[in-house]
Short mmCIF file of C-alpha atoms in Angstrom, two decimals:
data_model
loop_
_atom_site.label_atom_id
_atom_site.label_comp_id
_atom_site.label_asym_id
_atom_site.label_seq_id
_atom_site.Cartn_x
_atom_site.Cartn_y
_atom_site.Cartn_z
CA MET A 943 40.34 -23.57 15.50
CA SER A 944 39.68 -26.85 13.69
CA ARG A 945 36.86 -27.38 11.23
CA VAL A 946 35.19 -29.79 13.70
CA SER A 947 35.33 -27.17 16.47
CA ILE A 948 33.85 -24.52 14.20
CA ILE A 949 30.99 -26.83 13.22
CA ALA A 950 30.35 -27.71 16.89
CA LEU A 951 30.32 -24.01 17.85
CA TRP A 952 27.94 -23.20 15.00
CA CYS A 953 25.58 -25.98 16.09
CA ALA A 954 25.65 -24.79 19.70
CA LEU A 955 24.81 -21.22 18.65
CA ALA A 956 22.01 -22.44 16.40
CA MET A 957 20.51 -24.51 19.22
CA THR A 958 20.74 -21.58 21.63
CA GLN A 959 18.96 -19.34 19.14
CA ALA A 960 16.26 -21.96 18.58
CA PHE A 961 15.67 -22.34 22.31
CA ALA A 962 15.45 -18.53 22.67
CA GLN A 963 12.89 -18.35 19.86
CA ASP A 964 10.82 -21.17 21.35
CA ALA A 965 11.02 -19.93 24.94
CA PRO A 966 7.57 -19.02 26.26
CA THR A 967 6.84 -15.36 26.85
CA PRO A 968 5.63 -14.42 30.33
CA GLY A 969 2.00 -14.41 31.38
CA GLY A 970 -0.03 -13.06 34.29
CA ALA A 971 -1.53 -9.63 34.81
CA TYR A 972 -0.02 -6.85 32.69
CA ILE A 973 -1.10 -3.25 33.23
CA GLY A 974 -0.43 -0.12 31.23
CA TYR A 975 -1.97 2.46 28.96
CA TYR A 976 -3.15 3.06 25.43
CA GLN A 977 -2.38 6.31 23.61
CA GLU A 978 -4.66 7.79 20.94
CA SER A 979 -2.70 8.77 17.84
CA PRO A 980 -1.69 12.45 17.79
CA VAL A 981 -1.35 12.19 14.01
CA THR A 982 -4.90 11.09 13.20
CA ASN A 983 -6.47 12.78 16.23
CA PRO A 984 -4.47 15.98 16.89
CA GLU A 985 -7.42 17.67 18.65
CA ASP A 986 -7.23 15.64 21.88
CA PRO A 987 -4.96 12.55 21.75
CA VAL A 988 -5.46 11.23 25.28
CA PRO A 989 -3.97 8.19 27.01
CA GLY A 990 -6.19 5.71 28.85
CA ALA A 991 -5.93 2.67 31.10
CA ILE A 992 -5.64 -0.90 29.85
CA TYR A 993 -4.71 -4.30 31.28
CA LEU A 994 -4.57 -7.89 30.06
CA ARG A 995 -4.65 -11.27 31.78
CA LEU A 996 -2.17 -13.33 29.75
CA PRO A 997 -1.63 -17.11 29.81
CA ALA A 998 1.83 -18.48 30.60
CA THR A 999 1.78 -20.45 27.33
CA ASP A 1000 -0.07 -20.08 24.05
CA GLY A 1001 -3.78 -19.54 24.61
CA ALA A 1002 -6.64 -17.10 25.01
CA PHE A 1003 -6.18 -13.75 26.76
CA SER A 1004 -8.62 -11.11 27.98
CA GLY A 1005 -8.67 -7.69 29.56
CA ASP A 1006 -10.20 -4.24 29.42
CA MET A 1007 -9.64 -0.73 28.09
CA TYR A 1008 -11.18 2.20 30.01
CA PHE A 1009 -12.68 5.32 28.45
CA THR A 1010 -14.18 7.23 31.40
CA TYR A 1011 -12.44 10.47 32.48
CA VAL A 1012 -15.06 12.60 34.25
CA GLY A 1013 -17.81 11.74 36.70
CA CYS A 1014 -20.69 12.80 34.45
CA GLN A 1015 -19.75 10.19 31.84
CA SER A 1016 -21.11 6.66 31.72
CA SER A 1017 -18.84 3.83 32.87
CA ASN A 1018 -17.16 3.17 29.54
CA VAL A 1019 -15.29 -0.13 29.27
CA GLY A 1020 -14.01 -1.92 26.18
CA SER A 1021 -13.42 -5.64 26.52
CA VAL A 1022 -10.25 -6.99 24.87
CA SER A 1023 -9.90 -10.64 23.87
CA GLY A 1024 -7.71 -12.69 21.59
CA ARG A 1025 -4.99 -15.28 21.45
CA LYS A 1026 -1.38 -15.32 22.54
CA SER A 1027 0.87 -17.27 20.17
CA GLY A 1028 4.56 -17.21 21.05
CA ALA A 1029 5.50 -13.57 21.45
CA ALA A 1030 2.50 -12.32 19.45
CA LEU A 1031 -0.90 -11.11 20.64
CA SER A 1032 -3.79 -10.90 18.19
CA GLY A 1033 -7.40 -10.11 18.93
CA ASN A 1034 -10.17 -7.54 19.07
CA TRP A 1035 -11.79 -5.10 21.44
CA SER A 1036 -15.39 -3.96 21.73
CA GLY A 1037 -17.47 -1.88 24.10
CA SER A 1038 -19.58 1.20 24.63
CA VAL A 1039 -18.18 4.74 24.72
CA ASP A 1040 -20.85 7.04 26.15
CA ASP A 1041 -23.62 4.81 24.80
CA SER A 1042 -22.01 4.49 21.36
CA ALA A 1043 -20.95 0.96 20.34
CA GLN A 1044 -17.29 0.73 19.28
CA ARG A 1045 -14.98 -2.10 18.20
CA GLY A 1046 -11.69 -2.74 16.44
CA ALA A 1047 -8.55 -4.84 16.03
CA PHE A 1048 -5.93 -5.29 18.75
CA THR A 1049 -2.43 -6.63 18.03
CA GLY A 1050 1.03 -6.59 19.61
CA SER A 1051 4.05 -8.55 20.75
CA PHE A 1052 6.47 -9.07 23.64
CA ASP A 1053 9.60 -6.91 23.71
CA ALA A 1054 12.09 -9.35 25.23
CA ALA A 1055 14.85 -6.76 25.50
CA ASN A 1056 12.75 -4.49 27.72
CA GLY A 1057 10.39 -6.99 29.32
CA PHE A 1058 7.00 -5.61 28.31
CA TYR A 1059 4.36 -5.86 25.59
CA THR A 1060 3.61 -3.18 22.99
CA GLY A 1061 1.22 -2.93 20.07
CA THR A 1062 -1.51 -1.07 18.24
CA TYR A 1063 -5.29 -0.93 18.13
CA ASP A 1064 -7.74 0.57 15.68
CA ASN A 1065 -11.37 1.64 15.68
CA ALA A 1066 -13.57 0.20 12.94
CA GLY A 1067 -15.83 3.25 13.21
CA GLY A 1068 -12.99 5.65 12.44
CA LYS A 1069 -12.65 9.11 13.94
CA GLN A 1070 -15.80 10.37 15.66
CA HIS A 1071 -16.80 13.65 17.27
CA ARG A 1072 -18.86 13.36 20.47
CA ASP A 1073 -20.59 16.38 22.00
CA LEU A 1074 -22.04 15.50 25.41
CA SER A 1075 -22.30 19.08 26.64
CA PRO A 1076 -22.39 20.20 29.35
CA CYS A 1077 -20.56 17.02 30.48
CA ILE A 1078 -17.75 16.64 27.92
CA GLU A 1079 -16.91 17.14 24.24
CA TYR A 1080 -14.19 15.08 22.57
CA TYR A 1081 -13.04 13.04 19.57
CA ILE A 1082 -12.76 9.26 19.47
CA ALA A 1083 -9.50 8.52 17.66
CA PRO A 1084 -9.40 6.03 14.76
CA GLY A 1085 -6.56 4.19 16.48
CA GLY A 1086 -3.45 4.35 18.58
CA THR A 1087 -0.74 2.42 20.42
CA TRP A 1088 -0.51 0.61 23.75
CA ALA A 1089 2.08 -0.67 26.22
CA LEU A 1090 1.67 -3.22 29.02
CA PHE A 1091 4.03 -3.86 31.94
CA PRO A 1092 4.31 -6.32 34.83
CA VAL A 1093 2.96 -4.97 38.12
CA GLU A 1094 5.63 -2.98 40.02
CA ARG A 1095 8.05 -3.04 37.08
CA ASN A 1096 9.11 0.55 36.41
CA HIS A 1097 10.48 1.98 33.16
CA PRO A 1098 12.97 3.49 33.43
CA ALA A 1099 14.09 1.50 36.45
CA GLY A 1100 14.81 4.68 38.42
CA PHE A 1101 11.21 5.91 38.14
CA GLU A 1102 9.77 5.64 41.65
CA ILE A 1103 6.21 5.99 42.93
CA ARG A 1104 5.58 6.50 46.63
CA VAL A 1105 2.10 5.83 48.03
CA THR A 1106 1.05 7.08 51.47
CA PRO A 1107 -2.40 6.78 53.08
CA ASN A 1108 -3.35 10.12 51.51
CA ALA A 1109 -1.50 10.49 48.22
CA ALA A 1110 0.82 9.11 45.56
CA ARG A 1111 3.98 11.02 44.56
CA TRP A 1112 6.63 10.69 41.87
CA ALA A 1113 9.48 12.87 40.60
CA ARG A 1114 8.52 15.92 38.56
CA ASN A 1115 9.68 15.71 34.94
CA PRO A 1116 10.16 19.07 33.17
CA GLN A 1117 9.42 17.40 29.81
CA ALA A 1118 6.04 16.04 30.91
CA GLY A 1119 2.97 17.08 28.97
CA GLY A 1120 0.74 15.27 31.46
CA SER A 1121 0.31 12.08 33.47
CA LEU A 1122 -2.29 9.32 33.55
CA VAL A 1123 -2.97 7.90 37.03
CA THR A 1124 -4.88 4.61 37.15
CA ILE A 1125 -6.03 2.57 40.13
CA PHE A 1126 -6.62 -1.16 39.64
CA ASP A 1127 -8.28 -3.60 42.02
CA ALA A 1128 -5.51 -6.13 42.77
CA ALA A 1129 -7.89 -9.03 43.40
CA MET A 1130 -9.75 -8.36 40.15
CA LEU A 1131 -6.46 -8.30 38.23
CA ALA A 1132 -5.80 -11.81 39.53
CA SER A 1133 -9.36 -12.94 38.81
CA ALA A 1134 -10.39 -14.75 35.64
CA GLN A 1135 -12.93 -12.09 34.68
CA GLY A 1136 -14.46 -8.74 35.64
CA ASN A 1137 -13.24 -5.17 35.17
CA ALA A 1138 -10.23 -4.43 37.39
CA ILE A 1139 -10.01 -0.70 36.62
CA VAL A 1140 -11.33 1.40 39.50
CA SER A 1141 -10.51 4.86 38.12
CA GLN A 1142 -8.28 6.84 35.79
CA THR A 1143 -7.33 10.52 36.05
CA LEU A 1144 -5.46 12.82 33.66
CA LEU A 1145 -3.17 15.31 35.39
CA ASP A 1146 -1.63 18.54 34.10
CA SER A 1147 1.96 18.67 32.90
CA ASP A 1148 3.50 19.91 36.18
CA SER A 1149 1.46 17.63 38.47
CA HIS A 1150 3.37 14.90 40.28
CA ILE A 1151 1.07 14.34 43.27
CA PHE A 1152 -2.25 12.48 43.21
CA SER A 1153 -4.67 12.72 46.14
CA LEU A 1154 -6.27 9.37 46.96
CA SER A 1155 -9.30 11.22 48.33
CA GLN A 1156 -10.42 11.66 44.70
CA VAL A 1157 -11.25 7.95 44.51
CA THR A 1158 -13.62 5.82 46.58
CA LEU A 1159 -11.56 2.94 47.93
CA VAL A 1160 -12.43 0.10 50.32
CA ARG A 1161 -10.41 0.21 53.54
CA GLY A 1162 -8.15 -2.83 53.89
CA ARG A 1163 -8.41 -3.76 50.21
CA GLU A 1164 -5.30 -4.05 48.04
CA TYR A 1165 -4.96 -1.88 44.94
CA VAL A 1166 -2.35 -1.14 42.30
CA LEU A 1167 -1.68 2.48 41.35
CA SER A 1168 0.06 3.17 38.06
CA VAL A 1169 1.44 6.37 36.56
CA ALA A 1170 2.20 6.97 32.88
CA VAL A 1171 4.14 10.19 32.26
CA ILE A 1172 3.67 11.42 28.69
CA ASP A 1173 5.40 14.29 26.88
CA ALA A 1174 3.77 16.93 24.66
CA SER A 1175 4.24 14.68 21.60
CA ALA A 1176 2.33 11.80 23.27
CA GLU A 1177 5.54 9.80 23.81
CA ARG A 1178 6.13 7.89 27.05
CA LEU A 1179 8.68 9.35 29.43
CA ALA A 1180 8.06 6.89 32.26
CA PHE A 1181 5.68 4.22 33.50
CA GLY A 1182 5.51 2.57 36.88
CA SER A 1183 3.15 1.04 39.42
CA ARG A 1184 2.92 0.34 43.12
CA ARG A 1185 0.76 -1.96 45.23
CA PHE A 1186 -0.90 -0.45 48.31
CA VAL A 1187 -3.62 -1.20 50.84
CA ALA A 1188 -6.31 1.44 51.32
CA GLN A 1189 -6.26 3.00 54.79
#
């Protein structure tokens, strides 16, 4: 190969790399889960629901994290806001967890190889013990991780969720330590504001069926049901979601 050809090839590769770096990361509604750190909060490191509404280009984003697990709790929502710049997300979250004000940093980035966003969050108030007996007793973790996926994009690709008028089902995983089932309001996900999380439920390790009768849904309304399967070490085994219309 001549010197001129080598230089031309090098220039072409450099331009391709530059275009790849400058290419906008995807926007729209991204749903997923956050996971409290099992290192700093070994007592009860639970996952919880989260979603973001992301712009197609650089700009402001918003969304919510959800902290309610049982009916006797308050409706606990943390609002997330910040700015998307290239592949990076940087912002903050704040809200009330059982009448206790909480806030912290929220950062992450787009994983182009896998097609989803991942990152971390922290709690400015640090680790906190909450005793709301006889309702619930738990620890608020000082921080954790999160992952956000496009609607109906499953990881791994073979992970399948089936939704019937009465229940949602997915394959049993012998390594599962538990599963988080979240139901989102599809119209609210597409809206510019408002909490889109209808409910979240933590299931035992061997559970792979979720009864829709546990949640109050509006007949004829479209929802998105997501499942995060987590192992005993709080690592993700699978995540997926499915749109459905309440019957």
